[in-house]
Amino acid sequence: MRILRLRIKDYRGVADRTLDFDPAGVTVVEGPNESGKSSLAEAIDLLFEHPDSSRKQAVLQTKPVDRDAGPEIEAEITAGPYHFVYRKRFIRKPETILEVKSPRKEHATGREAHDRVRAILAETVDGDLWKALRVNQGDLLGRVPVGKIASLGNALDRAAGKETAGEREQTLFEAVVAEYRRYFTESGLENKELRASAERIAELEDLVAKTSADLKTMQQDVDRSEAIAIAIPELKRVSAEAGELAVRREAERLEVDKREAEVQRLELAEQNARMAETAAVQHAADRESLVRKVEEVQQQRRRLEAEAATEQPALVDAKARCEAATGSLATGEAAVGEAEAALALRERDFEYQRARLDLEQLRERRARIEEARQRAASAREFLDRTRITDEIVRRIRECHLDLEKAQALLDAGGPRLRVTALSPFAAEIDGVPESLEEHQVLERTVPGQTVLRIPGTAEIVVSAGTSVENLLAARDKAGRAQEEALGRAGVRDMEAAERENERRRESERVAEASEVSVRVDLRDLTLDAMTEKIISLAWAEDYPAQRPASPPLMPDLDSAEVARREAKETLGRTQADRDCAREEVLAAEKRGNHLASRLQEKTLELRLSALSEKQATAELAATREQKPDDDLATALNLARERARTSATSLQEARAALKSANPELVRQLASNAKKAEQAAAQRLRAAEDELRDVAARLELQGERGLFDALEDAQSRLEHARRDHRSLTARAAAARLLFVSFRDARDASRRAYQAPLRDKIVSLGRFVFDETFGVELDEDLAIGTRTLQGVTLPFDSLSVGAQEQLSLIARLACALLVSQDDGVP
């Protein structure tokens, strides 16, 4: 396909543009950015792919924004034997027109024209190759996906010197692949049909095996039924004999139980006799302990009476010492109180002196602040009122200097009038009377015209002429500028302006200095906080009148500090004396309390000892009255005799029980019982099994196992024949696929060389003679070699990848024949 001419109208920012392409070779379209180059490629896609009625975003975006018009695209194209002109207008008044010039003339419009062009392109253009070789600005270029494009494969076959079947070869290979896919997956595993056939055989084999097993089990049940019927009479005889033996062994076990019960009774009697013996021994020991207790409490009472008699004199002496120390403490407390009062007064004196100084300083600072604020207010009032600034004064100076310069130029360049009086006379100059004495000289500059009139004698007119007019005009202009500047400043002349400006500067300095003074005097306070602090210190003014007259008030802060320090020292000494007295009181109280406590404890212990003696004596008398000492001894001897008799009887009973061997008797009884139960259980199990076997035989006979086995074996044989046929077809399909694929891959490897040679020949124009590439199985560039260094395609820079991608596309286009080609 060749595009000979392309015209776009009302397309985005393009009003109307036509491009004619060379019918051979390559046409390069050059232009600045945003001139519509990318719109050309986009227009070709819209012309071929979208009908004129399309409302897709890609179509709507091509409408111009500055006018109400529908975008138009027209192309003149040759494709195979066809030569046609194709035009479309979108969005507004859409239309499609096709004019085929050869091989025979055709005209079509609307959807018919759109479908006819699509058919021509499908007939003459390899669509896959067209898409693979297209590159639009902004696309990310990668390797060219041309490995599966039929037209390129045919071209490469021809370039490699091989005959090809074209589309027929591709179709045959596709049919081989389709047949292979019937039996195998893409990875070569068996597919569902083969797996299902194998699974069917496995299921039937399991069914045959199960049916055979069921038939074998039925025969085993017949044999088992006969064996059980023979064994049941013998099992009944064994069960009866085991029952008789169990009865005899149970009688022997009961006799042993009676002997054990007798031993247990004698053990209990022997235990009671020992407990009675223990109680008699305890009663005798309690009586002896009670006698010792009476003797001990009597000795304790006598000892406590002696100790209490020695404690009383020491307690009296301790009380006397405590009273003396208490008097000393009272004297010390009074002295401390006087010293604390004196210190408190000296503390208040010190605080008064410090508050007095702070009050004087704060009042001085506040007075300075108020004075500075008044100065600042006066300065700001003048600054708010004045209109003068340094810039205005500078302007007035400039205007004054310009006026002086203009006046000087006028004086130097204009005529002058000089009159010398030879005798006294009166005259008028420009209407102003003038009187001149003899020899008096009158000299004037003539700016424009001056009239000298001597009444009754002459009138003289002096004119400056045109040469002075410019100087006069400059002088007047400078004068007006000066008057205007003075008027804006509100002053009479330049000297007044300078005085006013100097006053303004002084006011600014005063305002700034006042603000600094206020900040220095305020420091970390505000004026309100300072006032509140002055009010809080006002008490110092009334303090001297309210203070006691004695001791006298110190005259200044330093003497007040010395007096306060001396009061503190006096208080420390009195407190130390008081603390010593308090310690003496505490020591005396502690000793007195200790002695009193000891005496109280001795008295209490004496009372308790007397009470204990009384209770112990009464308890001893009561117990002897209840049971004399001789009766306790007799009861103890009797209990010991009974304990010995019980122990002898228990030993004889235990010997008789041991000779009967109770453990063996119980074990034999238990074994006989278990043997009886086991024989009965075996009999019941045999009878139950006989019933179960009979039921299974009856059920299996109804199922027809022989017929089921023959049917399953027949179905298994048919399935095996079908599976052998299926696997044979699958093996043939695999062999055919592998053979075709290997031959196709060998062919591809053979015709990689023409494409690689074409890419290398084009690449050496861009790089140098060391350039080389290697292609992968999909005919895409796998590696690039340059200056002896080989790198994978993906490791190259983006720019190098784009260059190789464009070179590969050009090589593909050059290899494809005229009939199979694309632009």
PDB file of C-alpha atoms in Angstrom, residues 102-218:
ATOM      1  CA  SER A 102      -8.601   1.203 -11.086  1.00  0.00           C
ATOM      2  CA  PRO A 103      -8.684  -1.683 -11.870  1.00  0.00           C
ATOM      3  CA  ARG A 104     -12.261  -0.604 -12.593  1.00  0.00           C
ATOM      4  CA  LYS A 105     -14.121   2.524 -11.622  1.00  0.00           C
ATOM      5  CA  GLU A 106     -16.313   2.390  -8.546  1.00  0.00           C
ATOM      6  CA  HIS A 107     -18.227   4.969  -6.484  1.00  0.00           C
ATOM      7  CA  ALA A 108     -19.636   4.463  -2.993  1.00  0.00           C
ATOM      8  CA  THR A 109     -20.770   6.600  -0.076  1.00  0.00           C
ATOM      9  CA  GLY A 110     -21.585   6.219   3.605  1.00  0.00           C
ATOM     10  CA  ARG A 111     -21.220   2.881   5.344  1.00  0.00           C
ATOM     11  CA  GLU A 112     -20.898   1.076   1.990  1.00  0.00           C
ATOM     12  CA  ALA A 113     -17.764   3.097   1.160  1.00  0.00           C
ATOM     13  CA  HIS A 114     -16.312   2.432   4.639  1.00  0.00           C
ATOM     14  CA  ASP A 115     -16.869  -1.340   4.326  1.00  0.00           C
ATOM     15  CA  ARG A 116     -15.479  -1.412   0.747  1.00  0.00           C
ATOM     16  CA  VAL A 117     -12.201   0.243   1.825  1.00  0.00           C
ATOM     17  CA  ARG A 118     -11.908  -2.164   4.766  1.00  0.00           C
ATOM     18  CA  ALA A 119     -12.327  -5.062   2.323  1.00  0.00           C
ATOM     19  CA  ILE A 120      -9.660  -3.662  -0.068  1.00  0.00           C
ATOM     20  CA  LEU A 121      -7.189  -3.252   2.798  1.00  0.00           C
ATOM     21  CA  ALA A 122      -7.924  -6.760   4.130  1.00  0.00           C
ATOM     22  CA  GLU A 123      -7.282  -8.127   0.635  1.00  0.00           C
ATOM     23  CA  THR A 124      -4.058  -6.228  -0.115  1.00  0.00           C
ATOM     24  CA  VAL A 125      -2.432  -5.319   3.210  1.00  0.00           C
ATOM     25  CA  ASP A 126      -1.000  -7.581   5.929  1.00  0.00           C
ATOM     26  CA  GLY A 127      -2.747  -6.032   8.952  1.00  0.00           C
ATOM     27  CA  ASP A 128      -0.422  -7.631  11.475  1.00  0.00           C
ATOM     28  CA  LEU A 129       2.643  -6.273   9.674  1.00  0.00           C
ATOM     29  CA  TRP A 130       0.993  -2.844   9.364  1.00  0.00           C
ATOM     30  CA  LYS A 131       0.409  -2.690  13.164  1.00  0.00           C
ATOM     31  CA  ALA A 132       3.862  -4.077  13.967  1.00  0.00           C
ATOM     32  CA  LEU A 133       5.735  -1.550  11.840  1.00  0.00           C
ATOM     33  CA  ARG A 134       3.694   1.523  12.870  1.00  0.00           C
ATOM     34  CA  VAL A 135       5.417   3.974  15.235  1.00  0.00           C
ATOM     35  CA  ASN A 136       3.673   7.072  16.627  1.00  0.00           C
ATOM     36  CA  GLN A 137       5.298   9.939  18.456  1.00  0.00           C
ATOM     37  CA  GLY A 138       5.131   9.390  22.233  1.00  0.00           C
ATOM     38  CA  ASP A 139       4.925   5.565  21.965  1.00  0.00           C
ATOM     39  CA  LEU A 140       7.430   3.539  24.003  1.00  0.00           C
ATOM     40  CA  LEU A 141       9.496   1.732  21.351  1.00  0.00           C
ATOM     41  CA  GLY A 142      10.377  -1.884  22.055  1.00  0.00           C
ATOM     42  CA  ARG A 143      11.436  -4.910  20.076  1.00  0.00           C
ATOM     43  CA  VAL A 144       9.440  -5.510  16.887  1.00  0.00           C
ATOM     44  CA  PRO A 145       6.886  -8.368  17.399  1.00  0.00           C
ATOM     45  CA  VAL A 146       7.120  -9.834  13.850  1.00  0.00           C
ATOM     46  CA  GLY A 147       7.858 -13.503  14.620  1.00  0.00           C
ATOM     47  CA  LYS A 148       4.312 -14.687  13.785  1.00  0.00           C
ATOM     48  CA  ILE A 149       3.583 -12.425  10.778  1.00  0.00           C
ATOM     49  CA  ALA A 150       2.906 -14.637   7.748  1.00  0.00           C
ATOM     50  CA  SER A 151       3.931 -12.174   5.041  1.00  0.00           C
ATOM     51  CA  LEU A 152       7.296 -11.526   6.678  1.00  0.00           C
ATOM     52  CA  GLY A 153       7.855 -15.273   7.091  1.00  0.00           C
ATOM     53  CA  ASN A 154       7.153 -15.836   3.373  1.00  0.00           C
ATOM     54  CA  ALA A 155       9.510 -13.016   2.423  1.00  0.00           C
ATOM     55  CA  LEU A 156      12.243 -14.463   4.618  1.00  0.00           C
ATOM     56  CA  ASP A 157      11.690 -17.915   3.096  1.00  0.00           C
ATOM     57  CA  ARG A 158      12.135 -16.473  -0.360  1.00  0.00           C
ATOM     58  CA  ALA A 159      15.195 -14.530   0.787  1.00  0.00           C
ATOM     59  CA  ALA A 160      16.625 -17.798   2.175  1.00  0.00           C
ATOM     60  CA  GLY A 161      16.046 -19.490  -1.234  1.00  0.00           C
ATOM     61  CA  LYS A 162      13.188 -21.789  -0.096  1.00  0.00           C
ATOM     62  CA  GLU A 163       9.839 -22.527  -1.689  1.00  0.00           C
ATOM     63  CA  THR A 164       6.874 -21.736   0.578  1.00  0.00           C
ATOM     64  CA  ALA A 165       3.259 -22.667   0.571  1.00  0.00           C
ATOM     65  CA  GLY A 166       2.304 -19.307   2.014  1.00  0.00           C
ATOM     66  CA  GLU A 167      -0.993 -19.294   3.810  1.00  0.00           C
ATOM     67  CA  ARG A 168      -1.565 -23.006   3.048  1.00  0.00           C
ATOM     68  CA  GLU A 169       1.516 -23.947   5.038  1.00  0.00           C
ATOM     69  CA  GLN A 170       0.382 -21.788   7.963  1.00  0.00           C
ATOM     70  CA  THR A 171      -3.118 -23.301   7.799  1.00  0.00           C
ATOM     71  CA  LEU A 172      -1.765 -26.883   7.741  1.00  0.00           C
ATOM     72  CA  PHE A 173       0.429 -26.207  10.761  1.00  0.00           C
ATOM     73  CA  GLU A 174      -2.535 -24.678  12.558  1.00  0.00           C
ATOM     74  CA  ALA A 175      -4.552 -27.845  11.811  1.00  0.00           C
ATOM     75  CA  VAL A 176      -1.718 -29.988  13.206  1.00  0.00           C
ATOM     76  CA  VAL A 177      -1.621 -27.834  16.342  1.00  0.00           C
ATOM     77  CA  ALA A 178      -5.406 -28.070  16.708  1.00  0.00           C
ATOM     78  CA  GLU A 179      -5.272 -31.900  16.484  1.00  0.00           C
ATOM     79  CA  TYR A 180      -2.394 -31.972  19.006  1.00  0.00           C
ATOM     80  CA  ARG A 181      -4.395 -29.750  21.370  1.00  0.00           C
ATOM     81  CA  ARG A 182      -7.213 -32.361  21.335  1.00  0.00           C
ATOM     82  CA  TYR A 183      -5.005 -34.667  23.363  1.00  0.00           C
ATOM     83  CA  PHE A 184      -2.342 -32.508  25.068  1.00  0.00           C
ATOM     84  CA  THR A 185      -2.086 -29.160  26.823  1.00  0.00           C
ATOM     85  CA  GLU A 186       0.304 -26.403  25.730  1.00  0.00           C
ATOM     86  CA  SER A 187       2.879 -27.659  28.251  1.00  0.00           C
ATOM     87  CA  GLY A 188       2.678 -31.244  26.817  1.00  0.00           C
ATOM     88  CA  LEU A 189       0.545 -32.867  29.564  1.00  0.00           C
ATOM     89  CA  GLU A 190      -2.401 -35.150  28.748  1.00  0.00           C
ATOM     90  CA  ASN A 191      -5.680 -33.302  28.449  1.00  0.00           C
ATOM     91  CA  LYS A 192      -9.127 -34.117  29.833  1.00  0.00           C
ATOM     92  CA  GLU A 193     -10.127 -36.765  27.219  1.00  0.00           C
ATOM     93  CA  LEU A 194      -7.026 -38.935  27.737  1.00  0.00           C
ATOM     94  CA  ARG A 195      -7.225 -38.568  31.518  1.00  0.00           C
ATOM     95  CA  ALA A 196     -10.938 -39.477  31.502  1.00  0.00           C
ATOM     96  CA  SER A 197     -10.282 -42.655  29.459  1.00  0.00           C
ATOM     97  CA  ALA A 198      -7.542 -43.780  31.838  1.00  0.00           C
ATOM     98  CA  GLU A 199      -9.711 -42.954  34.838  1.00  0.00           C
ATOM     99  CA  ARG A 200     -12.600 -45.035  33.353  1.00  0.00           C
ATOM    100  CA  ILE A 201     -10.331 -48.103  33.050  1.00  0.00           C
ATOM    101  CA  ALA A 202      -9.160 -47.638  36.640  1.00  0.00           C
ATOM    102  CA  GLU A 203     -12.770 -47.408  37.854  1.00  0.00           C
ATOM    103  CA  LEU A 204     -13.764 -50.626  36.022  1.00  0.00           C
ATOM    104  CA  GLU A 205     -10.661 -52.429  37.323  1.00  0.00           C
ATOM    105  CA  ASP A 206     -11.648 -51.401  40.856  1.00  0.00           C
ATOM    106  CA  LEU A 207     -15.193 -52.693  40.242  1.00  0.00           C
ATOM    107  CA  VAL A 208     -13.938 -56.109  38.990  1.00  0.00           C
ATOM    108  CA  ALA A 209     -11.567 -56.411  41.948  1.00  0.00           C
ATOM    109  CA  LYS A 210     -14.324 -55.523  44.415  1.00  0.00           C
ATOM    110  CA  THR A 211     -16.823 -57.957  42.929  1.00  0.00           C
ATOM    111  CA  SER A 212     -14.208 -60.755  42.981  1.00  0.00           C
ATOM    112  CA  ALA A 213     -13.441 -59.958  46.612  1.00  0.00           C
ATOM    113  CA  ASP A 214     -17.149 -60.063  47.500  1.00  0.00           C
ATOM    114  CA  LEU A 215     -17.478 -63.506  45.836  1.00  0.00           C
ATOM    115  CA  LYS A 216     -14.432 -64.789  47.725  1.00  0.00           C
ATOM    116  CA  THR A 217     -15.854 -63.458  50.994  1.00  0.00           C
ATOM    117  CA  MET A 218     -19.134 -65.333  50.400  1.00  0.00           C
TER     118      MET A 218
END
